[in-house]
Amino acid sequence: MTNISQIHVCQTILLFPVVEQSRALSLITIMEVREFLREFKTPLIVAGGTACVLTQYSILASSILYRPCPPGLEIPFYYRLPLVALKVLRPHIIKIISFFTRKPRLEVGRSSYLSLPFSGSPKFEDLEIFILDFQEDVLGMKKVNNESEIKDGQSLMIRRKEGETYPGIVWIHGGGFTALSPRLYLPVTKYLAFKTGAVVISVAYPLSPENKFPAALNHCFDVSKKISENCEMFRIEKSKLVIVGESAGGNMAIGVGYKFNEAGSNPFSAQFLVYPGVQMLNFNLPSFKEMEKDPAGKLDKMDKVKGLSQYISGSLSLVEYMYNNDHVTENMAKKFNSVLERSVDEQYVNEFSLMPKSKGNTKVDIDALTSNYHLNPLMAPEDLISKSVKTFVYTSNFDILRDEQFIFVGLLKKCRVEVTHRFFPGSFHGCLSLYNKLPVSKKVLDSLAQDIVAQVNSS
């Protein structure tokens, strides 16, 4: 029976040059490799692994040429190399590991080492972690004695061991709607709990393509509602509850806020959006063109449309249409351009506007979905946007989502929403996971923590 160690061995064989050049992607020990080869004694694996090792250096060199490092990107070469290499090799690694382990490619692709490299889980002695169960009418809460107990798909709570009540943070993780989990974000959420003194509840939501829109959004809304109604149980001071969303999680955090405002009452005093995706209408904005092949090896245009296609349709059937902007009808293009006219400086309207094309035979009612502002926060009616709580937006310069965030901030200001916009010239999409390796990543996370502290202290 193939076990998880064997998957790690396959990853090590394929990523050997990367591992040699950076400890960030260190996967297993040499002893595990020896045990694996001794158990299987498969010439095909040995030969294949040797061939992979011999070819990786040329592939890594070509990957750097494929994604040249632009001026101002604050990632040292020895970290950018494995990030970009993993990005280029990831589809092939998934296929090979899936073949040898007989595991579905989707499962392999979601494994921790192929999702994104986190900084390692720091130890904060005064913090305690709980596994939360929001599935039942009675909320379940189990204390974690060892982090190895935690599994993907489990919501987590991180808080200080002593004290009465604290501010509360509802954290919605990123991952393109299709990957990652509170377990993988634990290094980030623990640091955030430590820096802010808040109770951090990291929500596990149903992933795509198994669960299409709006399943994840509705789950995040339901969980947020239960948290706000049971603050005493979590030792949270209700008036100091905020929501934080990163990337795809930022999209859903906005959607959760819209749903609360439509219901008549929003329990959050503020929302914090870290490089969020706020629209799926125009993939030809300047930032999409500049970072079509993401120089940081995190999120490129193809990643974006694949994630959205699975989130919307449960498949990759819309990728070609969305990549070429063929999914937008003339009617929706006009609506998008009207948002631009209201929210950005006149000199940028023509640069940001999109050329509408026919939507083609997509087998999905794209027009209805693209007009759904729970999916496209940028397209919400102004009277709903104006009800938004105080908003903080954190934008990285090297991010395909950069321009839509500027548009969204402009729209919030037009609707008289109190908004603070933090722009990081040297940062990149997905930077938080490397906060204790890269100064620019720590700068973004520390800025988020400081803003949360300032906000809850003023509540």
C-alpha positions as a printed Julia matrix, in Angstrom:
459×3 Matrix{Float64}:
   0.0    0.0     0.0
   1.41   3.38   -1.0
   1.76   5.73    1.98
   2.43   9.41    2.4
   6.18   8.89    2.83
   6.34   7.4    -0.64
   4.65  10.51   -2.04
   7.32  12.61   -0.31
  10.04  10.45   -1.86
   8.66  11.01   -5.35
   8.59  14.73   -4.65
  12.17  14.64   -3.46
  13.39  12.8    -6.58
  11.67  15.36   -8.78
  12.69  18.4    -6.78
  16.21  17.34   -5.83
  18.0   20.37   -7.37
  15.48  22.71   -5.75
  15.95  21.11   -2.34
  19.71  21.44   -2.7
  19.41  25.16   -3.38
  16.91  26.07   -0.69
  15.87  24.67    2.67
  12.43  26.2     2.07
  11.35  23.11    0.14
  13.15  20.42    2.17
  10.83  17.44    2.11
  12.31  14.26    3.57
  15.56  12.71    4.71
  18.0   10.61    2.71
  17.15   7.66    4.94
  13.54   7.75    3.75
  14.74   7.66    0.15
  16.9    4.61    0.9
  14.03   2.8     2.64
  11.74   3.58   -0.27
  14.16   2.23   -2.87
  14.99  -0.81   -0.72
  11.29  -1.65   -0.38
  10.34  -1.3    -4.03
  13.63  -2.03   -5.83
  11.99  -0.76   -8.99
  14.49   0.0   -11.76
  11.91   2.17  -13.5
  11.63   4.5   -10.49
  15.41   4.68  -10.04
  16.01   5.29  -13.74
  13.19   7.78  -13.95
  14.38   9.61  -10.87
  17.94   9.79  -12.21
  16.71  11.13  -15.53
  14.65  13.74  -13.73
  17.62  14.88  -11.67
  19.78  15.22  -14.79
  17.18  17.29  -16.6
  16.03  19.54  -13.76
  18.92  22.0   -13.95
  18.15  22.86  -17.57
  14.45  23.17  -16.73
  15.21  25.44  -13.8
  17.43  27.63  -15.96
  14.75  27.91  -18.61
  12.13  28.71  -15.97
  14.13  31.73  -14.86
  14.36  32.92  -18.46
  10.66  32.21  -18.87
   9.81  34.39  -15.87
  12.52  37.08  -15.71
  12.72  38.9   -12.39
  11.38  42.45  -12.77
  13.05  45.39  -10.99
  11.68  45.99   -7.52
  10.51  42.46   -6.71
  11.81  41.83   -3.19
  12.56  38.11   -3.39
  16.18  36.93   -3.16
  17.31  34.68   -6.0
  17.73  31.65   -3.72
  14.04  31.85   -2.75
  12.66  32.86   -6.11
  14.41  29.94   -7.8
  12.49  27.15   -5.97
   9.21  29.1    -6.12
   9.4   29.54   -9.88
  10.76  26.05  -10.42
   7.93  24.48   -8.44
   5.49  26.6   -10.42
   6.85  25.41  -13.77
   7.23  21.76  -12.75
   4.09  21.4   -10.65
   1.75  19.97  -13.34
   4.34  17.35  -14.33
   5.11  16.47  -10.71
   1.42  15.93  -10.03
   1.05  13.6   -13.01
   4.07  11.49  -12.04
   3.18  11.25   -8.34
  -0.41  10.41   -9.25
   0.84   7.65  -11.56
   3.14   6.03   -8.99
   0.83   6.43   -5.97
  -2.44   5.82   -7.85
  -3.95   8.8    -6.09
  -6.23  11.26   -7.93
  -4.39  14.27   -9.34
  -6.68  16.61   -7.42
  -5.65  15.01   -4.12
  -1.96  15.11   -5.02
  -2.21  18.74   -6.11
  -3.7   19.71   -2.77
  -0.9   18.14   -0.75
   1.01  20.59    1.41
   4.26  20.41   -0.53
   2.61  21.09   -3.87
   0.26  23.83   -2.72
   2.67  26.48   -1.55
   5.7   26.51    0.74
   4.85  27.89    4.15
   7.4   29.2     6.58
   7.08  26.37    9.04
   4.84  26.44   12.08
   6.3   28.63   14.83
   5.84  27.72   18.49
   4.1   30.2    20.74
   3.89  28.69   24.19
   1.05  30.91   25.39
  -1.28  29.93   22.54
  -3.71  27.03   22.45
  -5.41  25.52   19.39
  -8.85  23.97   19.08
 -10.51  22.02   16.28
 -13.98  23.42   15.69
 -17.0   21.62   14.25
 -19.66  23.89   12.77
 -21.62  21.1    11.12
 -23.95  20.36   14.04
 -26.46  22.55   15.83
 -24.27  22.24   18.93
 -20.83  23.65   18.16
 -18.02  21.17   18.7
 -14.67  22.24   20.17
 -11.71  19.91   20.76
  -8.36  21.02   22.14
  -5.29  20.09   20.09
  -2.43  18.54   22.05
  -0.25  17.93   19.01
  -0.51  19.76   15.69
  -0.09  16.45   13.86
  -3.68  15.71   14.92
  -5.0   18.45   12.64
  -6.35  17.43    9.26
  -7.3   19.38    6.16
 -10.94  20.38    6.15
 -11.05  21.23    9.86
 -11.77  24.73   11.14
  -9.36  25.9    13.82
  -9.34  28.38   16.68
  -6.12  29.88   18.04
  -6.22  31.92   21.24
  -4.23  32.73   24.36
  -4.38  30.21   27.2
  -5.23  32.75   29.86
  -7.62  35.68   30.01
 -11.31  36.47   29.86
 -12.32  37.89   26.49
 -10.35  39.02   23.47
 -10.96  40.64   20.09
 -12.02  38.13   17.46
 -10.78  37.47   13.93
 -12.65  35.33   11.43
  -9.99  34.22    8.92
 -10.97  32.99    5.44
  -7.98  31.45    3.69
  -6.94  31.72    0.05
  -6.2   29.0    -2.48
  -8.11  29.93   -5.63
 -11.31  28.37   -4.22
  -9.82  24.93   -4.95
  -6.98  24.28   -2.48
  -5.33  24.93    0.9
  -6.84  24.75    4.37
  -6.68  26.19    7.91
  -4.05  23.52    8.7
  -1.71  24.87    6.05
  -2.33  28.46    7.13
  -1.61  27.68   10.78
   1.84  29.39   10.74
   0.19  32.62    9.57
  -2.85  32.5    11.86
  -0.75  31.63   14.92
   1.49  34.59   14.24
  -1.56  36.81   13.79
  -3.04  35.6    17.1
   0.28  36.23   18.82
   0.74  39.75   17.39
  -2.84  40.94   17.88
  -3.82  39.12   21.07
  -7.04  38.13   19.31
  -8.92  34.87   19.05
  -8.4   33.73   15.45
 -10.98  31.37   13.97
  -9.75  29.96   10.67
 -12.68  28.7     8.62
 -12.51  25.49    6.58
 -14.89  25.8     3.64
 -15.92  23.31    0.93
 -13.49  23.44   -1.99
 -14.12  23.41   -5.72
 -14.57  21.68   -8.11
 -16.53  19.28   -5.88
 -18.47  22.22   -4.45
 -19.5   24.95   -6.87
 -20.4   28.54   -6.1
 -22.08  29.55   -3.82
 -21.37  26.58   -1.49
 -18.14  27.99   -0.02
 -19.57  31.5     0.36
 -22.73  30.27    2.04
 -20.67  28.12    4.41
 -18.45  31.07    5.37
 -21.55  33.18    5.97
 -23.2   30.51    8.13
 -20.04  29.99   10.17
 -19.55  33.74   10.62
 -23.14  34.01   11.83
 -22.63  31.19   14.35
 -19.43  32.77   15.62
 -21.1   36.16   16.1
 -23.98  34.51   17.95
 -21.69  32.49   20.23
 -18.91  34.95   21.07
 -18.96  34.06   24.75
 -18.22  30.42   23.96
 -15.07  31.46   22.09
 -14.08  34.14   24.65
 -14.54  36.85   22.02
 -15.63  40.41   22.79
 -18.51  40.82   20.36
 -17.94  44.51   19.64
 -14.37  43.74   18.54
 -15.07  41.1    15.92
 -13.46  41.55   12.47
 -13.16  39.47    9.32
  -9.97  38.87    7.35
  -9.84  37.32    3.87
  -6.77  36.53    1.8
  -6.93  36.2    -2.0
 -10.0   34.04   -2.78
 -10.83  34.36    0.91
 -10.91  38.13    0.43
 -13.5   37.69   -2.29
 -15.67  35.65    0.07
 -15.12  38.01    3.0
 -16.65  40.8     0.91
 -19.49  38.49   -0.1
 -20.12  37.6     3.55
 -20.32  41.3     4.37
 -22.79  41.9     1.54
 -24.99  39.05    2.79
 -24.98  40.43    6.36
 -25.82  43.92    5.1
 -28.68  42.51    3.04
 -29.94  40.75    6.16
 -29.91  44.07    8.0
 -27.05  43.75   10.48
 -23.3   43.2    10.12
 -21.53  41.79   13.24
 -18.08  42.81   12.0
 -16.61  46.19   12.9
 -14.2   46.05    9.94
 -13.07  43.88    7.06
  -9.42  43.31    6.11
  -8.8   42.19    2.52
  -5.34  40.9     1.62
  -4.79  41.01   -2.17
  -8.42  39.97   -2.83
  -9.95  39.0    -6.16
 -12.96  41.25   -6.73
 -14.04  40.6   -10.31
 -14.16  37.92  -13.01
 -15.12  40.05  -16.0
 -11.89  41.5   -17.31
  -8.71  39.44  -17.46
  -7.03  41.96  -19.76
  -6.3   44.63  -17.17
  -2.7   45.93  -17.33
  -1.66  43.9   -14.28
  -2.88  40.7   -15.97
  -0.77  41.53  -19.01
   2.31  42.53  -16.99
   2.19  39.43  -14.76
   0.66  36.93  -17.16
   3.56  34.66  -16.17
   3.86  35.55  -12.49
   7.53  36.4   -11.75
   7.13  35.25   -8.13
   5.83  31.82   -9.12
   2.58  32.2    -7.17
  -0.48  33.25   -9.17
  -0.61  33.76  -12.92
  -3.47  34.3   -15.35
  -3.98  30.61  -16.09
  -4.15  29.81  -12.35
  -6.78  32.49  -11.93
  -9.09  31.33  -14.71
  -8.71  27.66  -13.79
  -9.71  28.37  -10.22
 -12.69  30.47  -11.25
 -13.83  27.97  -13.87
 -13.9   25.2   -11.26
 -15.56  27.48   -8.72
 -18.31  28.46  -11.17
 -18.88  25.35  -13.26
 -17.25  22.53  -11.29
 -14.92  21.84  -14.22
 -12.31  23.4   -16.48
 -14.84  23.92  -19.27
 -14.68  27.74  -19.07
 -10.9   28.14  -19.03
 -10.42  28.89  -22.72
 -13.3   31.38  -22.82
 -12.19  33.2   -19.69
  -8.5   33.28  -20.59
  -9.32  35.02  -23.86
 -12.07  37.19  -22.34
 -14.63  35.45  -24.55
 -16.94  34.89  -21.59
 -18.16  38.48  -21.37
 -21.31  39.61  -23.14
 -21.7   43.13  -24.46
 -24.24  43.87  -21.73
 -21.86  42.91  -18.92
 -18.99  44.76  -20.58
 -21.05  47.96  -20.52
 -21.8   47.46  -16.83
 -18.14  46.86  -16.07
 -17.08  49.96  -17.98
 -19.68  52.02  -16.1
 -18.02  50.92  -12.85
 -14.7   52.11  -14.22
 -16.12  55.51  -15.1
 -17.36  55.91  -11.53
 -14.35  54.57   -9.68
 -11.08  55.36  -11.48
  -9.41  58.49  -12.78
 -10.57  59.43  -16.26
  -7.1   58.95  -17.75
  -7.22  55.22  -16.91
 -10.71  54.39  -18.14
  -9.67  53.55  -21.68
  -6.68  51.54  -20.46
  -8.8   49.5   -18.07
 -11.86  48.99  -20.28
 -12.34  45.65  -21.99
 -13.39  44.78  -25.5
 -16.54  42.63  -25.3
 -16.68  39.43  -27.31
 -19.26  36.71  -27.75
 -19.49  34.33  -24.81
 -19.55  31.2   -26.98
 -21.08  27.85  -26.04
 -20.01  27.7   -22.41
 -22.82  25.42  -21.15
 -23.12  27.78  -18.17
 -25.23  30.9   -17.8
 -22.18  33.12  -17.61
 -24.15  36.35  -17.92
 -26.18  35.53  -14.81
 -23.09  34.51  -12.87
 -20.97  37.49  -13.87
 -23.75  39.83  -12.78
 -23.89  38.12   -9.35
 -22.16  40.57   -7.02
 -21.6   37.88   -4.39
 -19.18  36.44   -6.93
 -18.15  39.79   -8.42
 -18.03  42.28   -5.52
 -17.09  45.05   -7.93
 -20.53  44.78   -9.57
 -22.61  45.29   -6.42
 -25.16  48.13   -6.39
 -23.86  51.32   -4.83
 -26.49  51.4    -2.1
 -25.25  47.99   -0.88
 -21.57  48.92   -1.16
 -22.22  52.08    0.84
 -23.3   49.91    3.8
 -19.89  48.22    3.95
 -18.0   48.33    7.25
 -14.64  50.05    7.52
 -12.39  48.38    4.95
  -8.65  47.78    4.76
  -7.15  46.61    1.46
  -3.59  45.28    1.11
  -2.27  45.34   -2.45
   0.96  43.84   -3.77
   2.58  45.43   -6.8
   3.58  42.12   -8.39
   0.1   40.63   -8.53
  -2.24  40.08  -11.45
  -5.08  41.23   -9.15
  -3.41  44.58   -8.43
  -5.46  46.78  -10.77
  -8.88  45.43   -9.82
  -8.06  46.19   -6.19
  -7.32  49.81   -7.08
 -10.63  49.95   -8.93
 -12.44  48.47   -5.94
 -10.83  50.95   -3.53
 -11.91  53.79   -5.83
 -15.45  52.44   -5.88
 -15.54  52.19   -2.07
 -14.45  55.81   -1.79
 -17.08  56.91   -4.31
 -19.67  55.14   -2.13
 -18.34  56.98    0.95
 -17.05  53.86    2.66
 -14.22  54.46    5.12
 -11.28  52.71    3.48
  -7.55  52.37    4.14
  -5.42  51.17    1.24
  -1.95  49.75    1.88
   0.25  49.33   -1.21
   3.49  47.32   -1.1
   5.73  48.07   -4.13
   8.08  45.09   -3.66
   5.51  42.52   -2.61
   3.8   39.72   -4.53
   0.61  37.67   -4.43
   0.68  34.95   -1.76
   3.51  36.58    0.18
   2.09  35.94    3.66
   3.18  32.29    3.67
   6.84  33.34    3.7
   6.6   35.93    6.47
   9.52  34.55    8.52
  11.75  34.11    5.46
  11.25  37.34    3.49
  11.23  40.85    5.02
   8.65  42.08    2.52
   6.26  39.28    3.52
   6.67  40.05    7.21
   6.09  43.73    6.46
   2.68  42.94    4.93
   1.64  40.62    7.78
   2.85  43.04   10.45
   0.95  45.86    8.77
  -2.19  43.73    8.84
  -1.68  42.91   12.53
  -1.06  46.54   13.46
  -4.18  47.7    11.63
  -6.28  45.04   13.38
  -4.96  46.1    16.79
  -5.66  49.76   16.05
  -9.16  48.95   14.81
 -10.24  46.76   17.74
  -8.81  49.23   20.24
 -10.98  51.95   18.73
 -14.13  49.78   18.77
